[in-house]
Amino acid sequence: MANSNVTKRKREPIGLVDAKVAVDLATAQSYSENVFLFVPNIIGYTRIILAGLSLHYMSYHPKYCTAAYVVSCLLDAVDGHAARALGQSSKFGAVLDMVTDRCTTSCLLCYLCIAYPTYAIFFQFLITLDFSSHYMHMYSSLVTGSRSHKLVTSDVSRILWLYYNDSRTLFLICTGNEMFFVALYLVKWWSTPLPFDFSTVPLVGGWLVGLTYAQAIAALSAPVCALKNVINLVQLWKASKILVGVDLAERARARQEKAQ
């Protein structure tokens, strides 16, 4: 039965290309089909430039910083649509997108470590979890023959399947996660309280009085950030199990070949 399940789930392996051949192909690619110049990849480069601008302004101009950071993050939802619409999906673009996401968020979290030194270890943990879970997930996808880290089946993980296969869910969770970190950044700059009288609101009225816009946004997006990091934990655990399973399968095959 186990062998039958393995056979059913066997996927078409990725065709292997020699590294030197790949370098030569990339060097000799024509202008008409230059992967570096694909529209979604150009959007990716724009995201990097905007992220760099946000870092430049982060310590002294919160409006410019926030505008550049938010636009960079929103473009993350555009490049995928462009790739599918133009038939320009690429492995380079997928990795560029993921690396940009990880680095951009990590740079903001590094700033939050300075802004909130008491919680520095918390932000360091989030950086570590984000990088490790995505790296292991990407690697486990490659060694099992998947053509994309987003191709997760529900029998492997229903949580990851819902997360990656519903574009609306993916967008809302990623947006809410980034919104929480941006709001924490703005808390240090934004002191204008909400123009509402919450004193009559039962139970939570006293807590809401004097809350700033940034604090309100942080409070609303905090549950989404928590959910995103639960998903990161699930992703890390599932990737670890997949890699261990691959190790066990390879060791069993090696023993079988040795016995023959």
PDB file of C-alpha atoms in Angstrom:
ATOM      1  CA  MET A   1       0.000   0.000   0.000  1.00  0.00           C
ATOM      2  CA  ALA A   2       2.806   2.422   0.881  1.00  0.00           C
ATOM      3  CA  ASN A   3       4.559   1.744  -2.423  1.00  0.00           C
ATOM      4  CA  SER A   4       1.258   2.311  -4.241  1.00  0.00           C
ATOM      5  CA  ASN A   5       0.811   5.717  -2.583  1.00  0.00           C
ATOM      6  CA  VAL A   6       4.367   6.700  -3.445  1.00  0.00           C
ATOM      7  CA  THR A   7       3.746   5.710  -7.076  1.00  0.00           C
ATOM      8  CA  LYS A   8       0.525   7.718  -7.236  1.00  0.00           C
ATOM      9  CA  ARG A   9       2.211  10.816  -5.852  1.00  0.00           C
ATOM     10  CA  LYS A  10       5.287  10.555  -8.056  1.00  0.00           C
ATOM     11  CA  ARG A  11       5.688  13.760 -10.025  1.00  0.00           C
ATOM     12  CA  GLU A  12       7.508  14.470 -13.244  1.00  0.00           C
ATOM     13  CA  PRO A  13      11.077  15.387 -12.219  1.00  0.00           C
ATOM     14  CA  ILE A  14      12.603  18.685 -13.168  1.00  0.00           C
ATOM     15  CA  GLY A  15      14.926  18.306 -16.151  1.00  0.00           C
ATOM     16  CA  LEU A  16      18.508  18.778 -14.996  1.00  0.00           C
ATOM     17  CA  VAL A  17      20.661  21.297 -16.839  1.00  0.00           C
ATOM     18  CA  ASP A  18      24.428  21.387 -16.409  1.00  0.00           C
ATOM     19  CA  ALA A  19      25.552  24.542 -14.585  1.00  0.00           C
ATOM     20  CA  LYS A  20      28.064  25.512 -17.300  1.00  0.00           C
ATOM     21  CA  VAL A  21      25.438  25.001 -20.012  1.00  0.00           C
ATOM     22  CA  ALA A  22      23.011  27.154 -18.023  1.00  0.00           C
ATOM     23  CA  VAL A  23      25.579  29.966 -17.667  1.00  0.00           C
ATOM     24  CA  ASP A  24      26.326  29.844 -21.404  1.00  0.00           C
ATOM     25  CA  LEU A  25      22.617  29.953 -22.277  1.00  0.00           C
ATOM     26  CA  ALA A  26      22.045  32.938 -19.986  1.00  0.00           C
ATOM     27  CA  THR A  27      25.044  34.738 -21.489  1.00  0.00           C
ATOM     28  CA  ALA A  28      23.948  34.125 -25.079  1.00  0.00           C
ATOM     29  CA  GLN A  29      20.209  34.775 -24.627  1.00  0.00           C
ATOM     30  CA  SER A  30      18.655  37.036 -27.225  1.00  0.00           C
ATOM     31  CA  TYR A  31      16.944  40.347 -26.559  1.00  0.00           C
ATOM     32  CA  SER A  32      13.608  38.896 -27.736  1.00  0.00           C
ATOM     33  CA  GLU A  33      13.676  36.301 -24.945  1.00  0.00           C
ATOM     34  CA  ASN A  34      15.882  37.692 -22.220  1.00  0.00           C
ATOM     35  CA  VAL A  35      14.625  36.360 -18.895  1.00  0.00           C
ATOM     36  CA  PHE A  36      16.359  39.185 -17.055  1.00  0.00           C
ATOM     37  CA  LEU A  37      14.161  41.617 -19.003  1.00  0.00           C
ATOM     38  CA  PHE A  38      10.834  39.842 -18.524  1.00  0.00           C
ATOM     39  CA  VAL A  39       8.189  42.326 -17.385  1.00  0.00           C
ATOM     40  CA  PRO A  40       7.547  40.608 -13.997  1.00  0.00           C
ATOM     41  CA  ASN A  41      11.297  40.606 -13.314  1.00  0.00           C
ATOM     42  CA  ILE A  42      11.528  44.312 -14.155  1.00  0.00           C
ATOM     43  CA  ILE A  43       8.729  44.817 -11.626  1.00  0.00           C
ATOM     44  CA  GLY A  44      10.895  42.846  -9.205  1.00  0.00           C
ATOM     45  CA  TYR A  45      13.842  45.182  -9.767  1.00  0.00           C
ATOM     46  CA  THR A  46      11.513  48.132  -9.167  1.00  0.00           C
ATOM     47  CA  ARG A  47      10.498  46.583  -5.869  1.00  0.00           C
ATOM     48  CA  ILE A  48      14.156  46.336  -4.847  1.00  0.00           C
ATOM     49  CA  ILE A  49      14.790  49.983  -5.709  1.00  0.00           C
ATOM     50  CA  LEU A  50      11.729  51.090  -3.734  1.00  0.00           C
ATOM     51  CA  ALA A  51      12.785  48.932  -0.782  1.00  0.00           C
ATOM     52  CA  GLY A  52      16.217  50.547  -0.904  1.00  0.00           C
ATOM     53  CA  LEU A  53      14.625  54.004  -0.893  1.00  0.00           C
ATOM     54  CA  SER A  54      12.471  53.080   2.087  1.00  0.00           C
ATOM     55  CA  LEU A  55      15.594  52.008   3.994  1.00  0.00           C
ATOM     56  CA  HIS A  56      17.300  55.268   3.072  1.00  0.00           C
ATOM     57  CA  TYR A  57      14.446  57.331   4.512  1.00  0.00           C
ATOM     58  CA  MET A  58      13.596  55.007   7.396  1.00  0.00           C
ATOM     59  CA  SER A  59      15.520  56.818  10.113  1.00  0.00           C
ATOM     60  CA  TYR A  60      14.410  60.366   9.330  1.00  0.00           C
ATOM     61  CA  HIS A  61      11.485  60.626   6.887  1.00  0.00           C
ATOM     62  CA  PRO A  62       8.611  58.264   7.812  1.00  0.00           C
ATOM     63  CA  LYS A  63       6.249  59.443   5.044  1.00  0.00           C
ATOM     64  CA  TYR A  64       8.679  58.766   2.205  1.00  0.00           C
ATOM     65  CA  CYS A  65       9.810  55.556   3.873  1.00  0.00           C
ATOM     66  CA  THR A  66       6.268  54.228   4.327  1.00  0.00           C
ATOM     67  CA  ALA A  67       5.187  55.209   0.811  1.00  0.00           C
ATOM     68  CA  ALA A  68       8.165  53.462  -0.816  1.00  0.00           C
ATOM     69  CA  TYR A  69       7.827  50.383   1.401  1.00  0.00           C
ATOM     70  CA  VAL A  70       4.069  50.004   0.831  1.00  0.00           C
ATOM     71  CA  VAL A  71       4.330  50.402  -2.953  1.00  0.00           C
ATOM     72  CA  SER A  72       7.170  47.859  -3.022  1.00  0.00           C
ATOM     73  CA  CYS A  73       5.009  45.374  -1.121  1.00  0.00           C
ATOM     74  CA  LEU A  74       1.922  46.010  -3.269  1.00  0.00           C
ATOM     75  CA  LEU A  75       3.910  45.365  -6.439  1.00  0.00           C
ATOM     76  CA  ASP A  76       4.422  41.852  -5.093  1.00  0.00           C
ATOM     77  CA  ALA A  77       0.805  41.191  -6.070  1.00  0.00           C
ATOM     78  CA  VAL A  78       1.359  42.582  -9.568  1.00  0.00           C
ATOM     79  CA  ASP A  79       4.369  40.634 -10.828  1.00  0.00           C
ATOM     80  CA  GLY A  80       2.631  37.263 -10.527  1.00  0.00           C
ATOM     81  CA  HIS A  81      -0.355  38.440 -12.573  1.00  0.00           C
ATOM     82  CA  ALA A  82       2.004  39.915 -15.170  1.00  0.00           C
ATOM     83  CA  ALA A  83       3.961  36.659 -15.398  1.00  0.00           C
ATOM     84  CA  ARG A  84       0.827  34.606 -16.027  1.00  0.00           C
ATOM     85  CA  ALA A  85      -0.762  37.117 -18.412  1.00  0.00           C
ATOM     86  CA  LEU A  86       2.384  37.486 -20.536  1.00  0.00           C
ATOM     87  CA  GLY A  87       3.546  33.875 -20.314  1.00  0.00           C
ATOM     88  CA  GLN A  88       6.747  35.039 -18.593  1.00  0.00           C
ATOM     89  CA  SER A  89       6.846  32.855 -15.496  1.00  0.00           C
ATOM     90  CA  SER A  90      10.410  31.918 -14.579  1.00  0.00           C
ATOM     91  CA  LYS A  91      12.374  30.231 -11.814  1.00  0.00           C
ATOM     92  CA  PHE A  92      14.579  33.317 -11.602  1.00  0.00           C
ATOM     93  CA  GLY A  93      11.503  35.499 -11.088  1.00  0.00           C
ATOM     94  CA  ALA A  94      10.071  33.214  -8.402  1.00  0.00           C
ATOM     95  CA  VAL A  95      13.322  33.229  -6.420  1.00  0.00           C
ATOM     96  CA  LEU A  96      13.816  36.975  -6.964  1.00  0.00           C
ATOM     97  CA  ASP A  97      10.324  37.560  -5.592  1.00  0.00           C
ATOM     98  CA  MET A  98      10.897  35.414  -2.511  1.00  0.00           C
ATOM     99  CA  VAL A  99      14.349  36.861  -1.753  1.00  0.00           C
ATOM    100  CA  THR A 100      13.010  40.422  -2.113  1.00  0.00           C
ATOM    101  CA  ASP A 101      10.155  39.653   0.300  1.00  0.00           C
ATOM    102  CA  ARG A 102      12.442  38.117   2.904  1.00  0.00           C
ATOM    103  CA  CYS A 103      15.114  40.832   2.728  1.00  0.00           C
ATOM    104  CA  THR A 104      12.658  43.754   2.716  1.00  0.00           C
ATOM    105  CA  THR A 105      10.766  42.519   5.760  1.00  0.00           C
ATOM    106  CA  SER A 106      13.981  41.605   7.584  1.00  0.00           C
ATOM    107  CA  CYS A 107      15.424  45.090   7.068  1.00  0.00           C
ATOM    108  CA  LEU A 108      12.313  46.644   8.594  1.00  0.00           C
ATOM    109  CA  LEU A 109      12.484  44.198  11.504  1.00  0.00           C
ATOM    110  CA  CYS A 110      16.128  45.158  12.060  1.00  0.00           C
ATOM    111  CA  TYR A 111      15.002  48.775  12.427  1.00  0.00           C
ATOM    112  CA  LEU A 112      12.265  47.684  14.847  1.00  0.00           C
ATOM    113  CA  CYS A 113      14.959  45.969  16.936  1.00  0.00           C
ATOM    114  CA  ILE A 114      16.505  49.423  17.398  1.00  0.00           C
ATOM    115  CA  ALA A 115      13.174  51.199  17.914  1.00  0.00           C
ATOM    116  CA  TYR A 116      11.997  48.608  20.458  1.00  0.00           C
ATOM    117  CA  PRO A 117      15.183  47.234  22.077  1.00  0.00           C
ATOM    118  CA  THR A 118      13.183  45.419  24.755  1.00  0.00           C
ATOM    119  CA  TYR A 119      11.577  43.283  22.047  1.00  0.00           C
ATOM    120  CA  ALA A 120      14.686  42.854  19.894  1.00  0.00           C
ATOM    121  CA  ILE A 121      14.869  39.113  20.553  1.00  0.00           C
ATOM    122  CA  PHE A 122      11.251  38.767  19.394  1.00  0.00           C
ATOM    123  CA  PHE A 123      11.982  40.486  16.078  1.00  0.00           C
ATOM    124  CA  GLN A 124      15.181  38.439  15.684  1.00  0.00           C
ATOM    125  CA  PHE A 125      13.105  35.290  16.162  1.00  0.00           C
ATOM    126  CA  LEU A 126      10.673  36.404  13.449  1.00  0.00           C
ATOM    127  CA  ILE A 127      13.543  37.026  11.015  1.00  0.00           C
ATOM    128  CA  THR A 128      15.026  33.607  11.757  1.00  0.00           C
ATOM    129  CA  LEU A 129      11.684  31.841  11.405  1.00  0.00           C
ATOM    130  CA  ASP A 130      10.855  33.617   8.146  1.00  0.00           C
ATOM    131  CA  PHE A 131      14.170  32.816   6.471  1.00  0.00           C
ATOM    132  CA  SER A 132      14.475  29.238   7.744  1.00  0.00           C
ATOM    133  CA  SER A 133      10.901  28.214   6.933  1.00  0.00           C
ATOM    134  CA  HIS A 134      11.016  29.594   3.388  1.00  0.00           C
ATOM    135  CA  TYR A 135      14.498  28.242   2.646  1.00  0.00           C
ATOM    136  CA  MET A 136      13.623  24.741   3.841  1.00  0.00           C
ATOM    137  CA  HIS A 137      10.268  24.848   2.066  1.00  0.00           C
ATOM    138  CA  MET A 138      11.905  25.903  -1.199  1.00  0.00           C
ATOM    139  CA  TYR A 139      14.599  23.220  -0.904  1.00  0.00           C
ATOM    140  CA  SER A 140      12.087  20.484  -0.014  1.00  0.00           C
ATOM    141  CA  SER A 141      10.023  21.489  -3.069  1.00  0.00           C
ATOM    142  CA  LEU A 142      13.065  21.155  -5.331  1.00  0.00           C
ATOM    143  CA  VAL A 143      14.197  17.741  -4.042  1.00  0.00           C
ATOM    144  CA  THR A 144      10.681  16.305  -4.456  1.00  0.00           C
ATOM    145  CA  GLY A 145      10.463  17.440  -8.079  1.00  0.00           C
ATOM    146  CA  SER A 146       8.011  20.311  -7.687  1.00  0.00           C
ATOM    147  CA  ARG A 147       8.217  23.093 -10.258  1.00  0.00           C
ATOM    148  CA  SER A 148       7.088  25.723  -7.760  1.00  0.00           C
ATOM    149  CA  HIS A 149       7.194  26.118  -3.980  1.00  0.00           C
ATOM    150  CA  LYS A 150       3.541  27.199  -4.176  1.00  0.00           C
ATOM    151  CA  LEU A 151       2.397  23.825  -5.517  1.00  0.00           C
ATOM    152  CA  VAL A 152       1.388  22.293  -2.183  1.00  0.00           C
ATOM    153  CA  THR A 153      -1.256  19.563  -2.100  1.00  0.00           C
ATOM    154  CA  SER A 154      -3.877  19.363   0.641  1.00  0.00           C
ATOM    155  CA  ASP A 155      -2.749  15.874   1.712  1.00  0.00           C
ATOM    156  CA  VAL A 156       0.716  17.256   2.537  1.00  0.00           C
ATOM    157  CA  SER A 157      -0.638  20.226   4.488  1.00  0.00           C
ATOM    158  CA  ARG A 158      -4.142  21.615   4.287  1.00  0.00           C
ATOM    159  CA  ILE A 159      -2.995  24.847   5.947  1.00  0.00           C
ATOM    160  CA  LEU A 160      -0.250  25.449   3.368  1.00  0.00           C
ATOM    161  CA  TRP A 161      -2.579  24.396   0.558  1.00  0.00           C
ATOM    162  CA  LEU A 162      -5.141  27.016   1.617  1.00  0.00           C
ATOM    163  CA  TYR A 163      -2.391  29.598   2.041  1.00  0.00           C
ATOM    164  CA  TYR A 164      -0.642  29.122  -1.317  1.00  0.00           C
ATOM    165  CA  ASN A 165      -3.514  28.072  -3.586  1.00  0.00           C
ATOM    166  CA  ASP A 166      -5.943  30.880  -2.793  1.00  0.00           C
ATOM    167  CA  SER A 167      -4.450  34.134  -4.082  1.00  0.00           C
ATOM    168  CA  ARG A 168      -6.846  36.209  -1.976  1.00  0.00           C
ATOM    169  CA  THR A 169      -5.839  34.431   1.230  1.00  0.00           C
ATOM    170  CA  LEU A 170      -2.149  34.758   0.353  1.00  0.00           C
ATOM    171  CA  PHE A 171      -2.525  38.471  -0.387  1.00  0.00           C
ATOM    172  CA  LEU A 172      -4.560  39.293   2.730  1.00  0.00           C
ATOM    173  CA  ILE A 173      -2.272  37.421   5.119  1.00  0.00           C
ATOM    174  CA  CYS A 174       0.926  38.847   3.632  1.00  0.00           C
ATOM    175  CA  THR A 175      -0.562  42.347   3.557  1.00  0.00           C
ATOM    176  CA  GLY A 176      -1.762  42.110   7.157  1.00  0.00           C
ATOM    177  CA  ASN A 177       1.636  40.857   8.274  1.00  0.00           C
ATOM    178  CA  GLU A 178       3.481  43.752   6.610  1.00  0.00           C
ATOM    179  CA  MET A 179       0.853  46.212   7.860  1.00  0.00           C
ATOM    180  CA  PHE A 180       1.589  45.205  11.451  1.00  0.00           C
ATOM    181  CA  PHE A 181       5.321  45.878  11.088  1.00  0.00           C
ATOM    182  CA  VAL A 182       4.758  49.169   9.254  1.00  0.00           C
ATOM    183  CA  ALA A 183       2.317  50.248  11.964  1.00  0.00           C
ATOM    184  CA  LEU A 184       4.879  49.476  14.672  1.00  0.00           C
ATOM    185  CA  TYR A 185       7.342  51.643  12.748  1.00  0.00           C
ATOM    186  CA  LEU A 186       4.824  54.506  12.522  1.00  0.00           C
ATOM    187  CA  VAL A 187       3.971  54.303  16.220  1.00  0.00           C
ATOM    188  CA  LYS A 188       7.341  55.936  16.869  1.00  0.00           C
ATOM    189  CA  TRP A 189       6.458  58.860  14.585  1.00  0.00           C
ATOM    190  CA  TRP A 190       2.669  59.220  14.765  1.00  0.00           C
ATOM    191  CA  SER A 191       1.158  60.761  17.926  1.00  0.00           C
ATOM    192  CA  THR A 192      -2.206  62.025  16.630  1.00  0.00           C
ATOM    193  CA  PRO A 193      -5.027  60.197  18.485  1.00  0.00           C
ATOM    194  CA  LEU A 194      -8.099  58.834  16.758  1.00  0.00           C
ATOM    195  CA  PRO A 195     -10.829  61.491  16.479  1.00  0.00           C
ATOM    196  CA  PHE A 196     -13.444  59.362  18.209  1.00  0.00           C
ATOM    197  CA  ASP A 197     -14.767  59.178  21.752  1.00  0.00           C
ATOM    198  CA  PHE A 198     -14.391  55.584  22.908  1.00  0.00           C
ATOM    199  CA  SER A 199     -15.159  56.295  26.567  1.00  0.00           C
ATOM    200  CA  THR A 200     -18.711  54.944  26.219  1.00  0.00           C
ATOM    201  CA  VAL A 201     -17.691  51.697  24.526  1.00  0.00           C
ATOM    202  CA  PRO A 202     -18.250  48.772  26.941  1.00  0.00           C
ATOM    203  CA  LEU A 203     -15.274  46.758  28.213  1.00  0.00           C
ATOM    204  CA  VAL A 204     -12.635  48.100  25.802  1.00  0.00           C
ATOM    205  CA  GLY A 205     -13.538  51.793  25.832  1.00  0.00           C
ATOM    206  CA  GLY A 206     -10.924  52.754  28.398  1.00  0.00           C
ATOM    207  CA  TRP A 207      -8.212  50.943  26.461  1.00  0.00           C
ATOM    208  CA  LEU A 208      -9.130  52.636  23.180  1.00  0.00           C
ATOM    209  CA  VAL A 209      -9.091  56.187  24.547  1.00  0.00           C
ATOM    210  CA  GLY A 210      -6.060  58.086  23.255  1.00  0.00           C
ATOM    211  CA  LEU A 211      -5.118  55.399  20.740  1.00  0.00           C
ATOM    212  CA  THR A 212      -3.269  56.724  17.674  1.00  0.00           C
ATOM    213  CA  TYR A 213      -3.949  55.687  14.088  1.00  0.00           C
ATOM    214  CA  ALA A 214      -0.748  53.644  13.998  1.00  0.00           C
ATOM    215  CA  GLN A 215      -1.567  51.892  17.264  1.00  0.00           C
ATOM    216  CA  ALA A 216      -5.064  51.084  15.997  1.00  0.00           C
ATOM    217  CA  ILE A 217      -3.669  49.619  12.762  1.00  0.00           C
ATOM    218  CA  ALA A 218      -1.148  47.585  14.740  1.00  0.00           C
ATOM    219  CA  ALA A 219      -3.895  46.248  17.005  1.00  0.00           C
ATOM    220  CA  LEU A 220      -6.083  45.255  14.055  1.00  0.00           C
ATOM    221  CA  SER A 221      -3.284  43.591  12.085  1.00  0.00           C
ATOM    222  CA  ALA A 222      -1.577  41.824  15.018  1.00  0.00           C
ATOM    223  CA  PRO A 223      -3.785  38.678  14.728  1.00  0.00           C
ATOM    224  CA  VAL A 224      -2.922  38.419  11.014  1.00  0.00           C
ATOM    225  CA  CYS A 225       0.793  38.682  11.828  1.00  0.00           C
ATOM    226  CA  ALA A 226       0.369  35.937  14.430  1.00  0.00           C
ATOM    227  CA  LEU A 227      -1.402  33.742  11.853  1.00  0.00           C
ATOM    228  CA  LYS A 228       1.355  34.347   9.293  1.00  0.00           C
ATOM    229  CA  ASN A 229       3.994  33.158  11.724  1.00  0.00           C
ATOM    230  CA  VAL A 230       1.947  30.093  12.686  1.00  0.00           C
ATOM    231  CA  ILE A 231       1.921  29.281   8.954  1.00  0.00           C
ATOM    232  CA  ASN A 232       5.705  29.798   8.896  1.00  0.00           C
ATOM    233  CA  LEU A 233       6.039  27.290  11.750  1.00  0.00           C
ATOM    234  CA  VAL A 234       3.838  24.776   9.911  1.00  0.00           C
ATOM    235  CA  GLN A 235       5.882  25.331   6.744  1.00  0.00           C
ATOM    236  CA  LEU A 236       9.139  24.759   8.618  1.00  0.00           C
ATOM    237  CA  TRP A 237       7.837  21.560  10.240  1.00  0.00           C
ATOM    238  CA  LYS A 238       6.372  20.113   7.033  1.00  0.00           C
ATOM    239  CA  ALA A 239       9.545  20.918   5.067  1.00  0.00           C
ATOM    240  CA  SER A 240      11.629  19.249   7.766  1.00  0.00           C
ATOM    241  CA  LYS A 241       9.495  16.104   7.578  1.00  0.00           C
ATOM    242  CA  ILE A 242       9.704  16.030   3.780  1.00  0.00           C
ATOM    243  CA  LEU A 243      13.505  16.317   3.856  1.00  0.00           C
ATOM    244  CA  VAL A 244      13.743  13.570   6.484  1.00  0.00           C
ATOM    245  CA  GLY A 245      11.428  11.410   4.386  1.00  0.00           C
ATOM    246  CA  VAL A 246      13.654  11.936   1.342  1.00  0.00           C
ATOM    247  CA  ASP A 247      16.684  10.986   3.455  1.00  0.00           C
ATOM    248  CA  LEU A 248      14.977   7.776   4.593  1.00  0.00           C
ATOM    249  CA  ALA A 249      13.934   6.890   1.033  1.00  0.00           C
ATOM    250  CA  GLU A 250      17.489   7.440  -0.269  1.00  0.00           C
ATOM    251  CA  ARG A 251      19.010   5.399   2.570  1.00  0.00           C
ATOM    252  CA  ALA A 252      16.560   2.546   1.892  1.00  0.00           C
ATOM    253  CA  ARG A 253      17.394   2.646  -1.826  1.00  0.00           C
ATOM    254  CA  ALA A 254      21.124   2.619  -1.045  1.00  0.00           C
ATOM    255  CA  ARG A 255      20.690  -0.459   1.178  1.00  0.00           C
ATOM    256  CA  GLN A 256      18.662  -2.173  -1.519  1.00  0.00           C
ATOM    257  CA  GLU A 257      21.289  -1.451  -4.181  1.00  0.00           C
ATOM    258  CA  LYS A 258      24.036  -2.659  -1.846  1.00  0.00           C
ATOM    259  CA  ALA A 259      22.143  -5.889  -1.179  1.00  0.00           C
ATOM    260  CA  GLN A 260      21.874  -6.556  -4.917  1.00  0.00           C
TER     261      GLN A 260
END
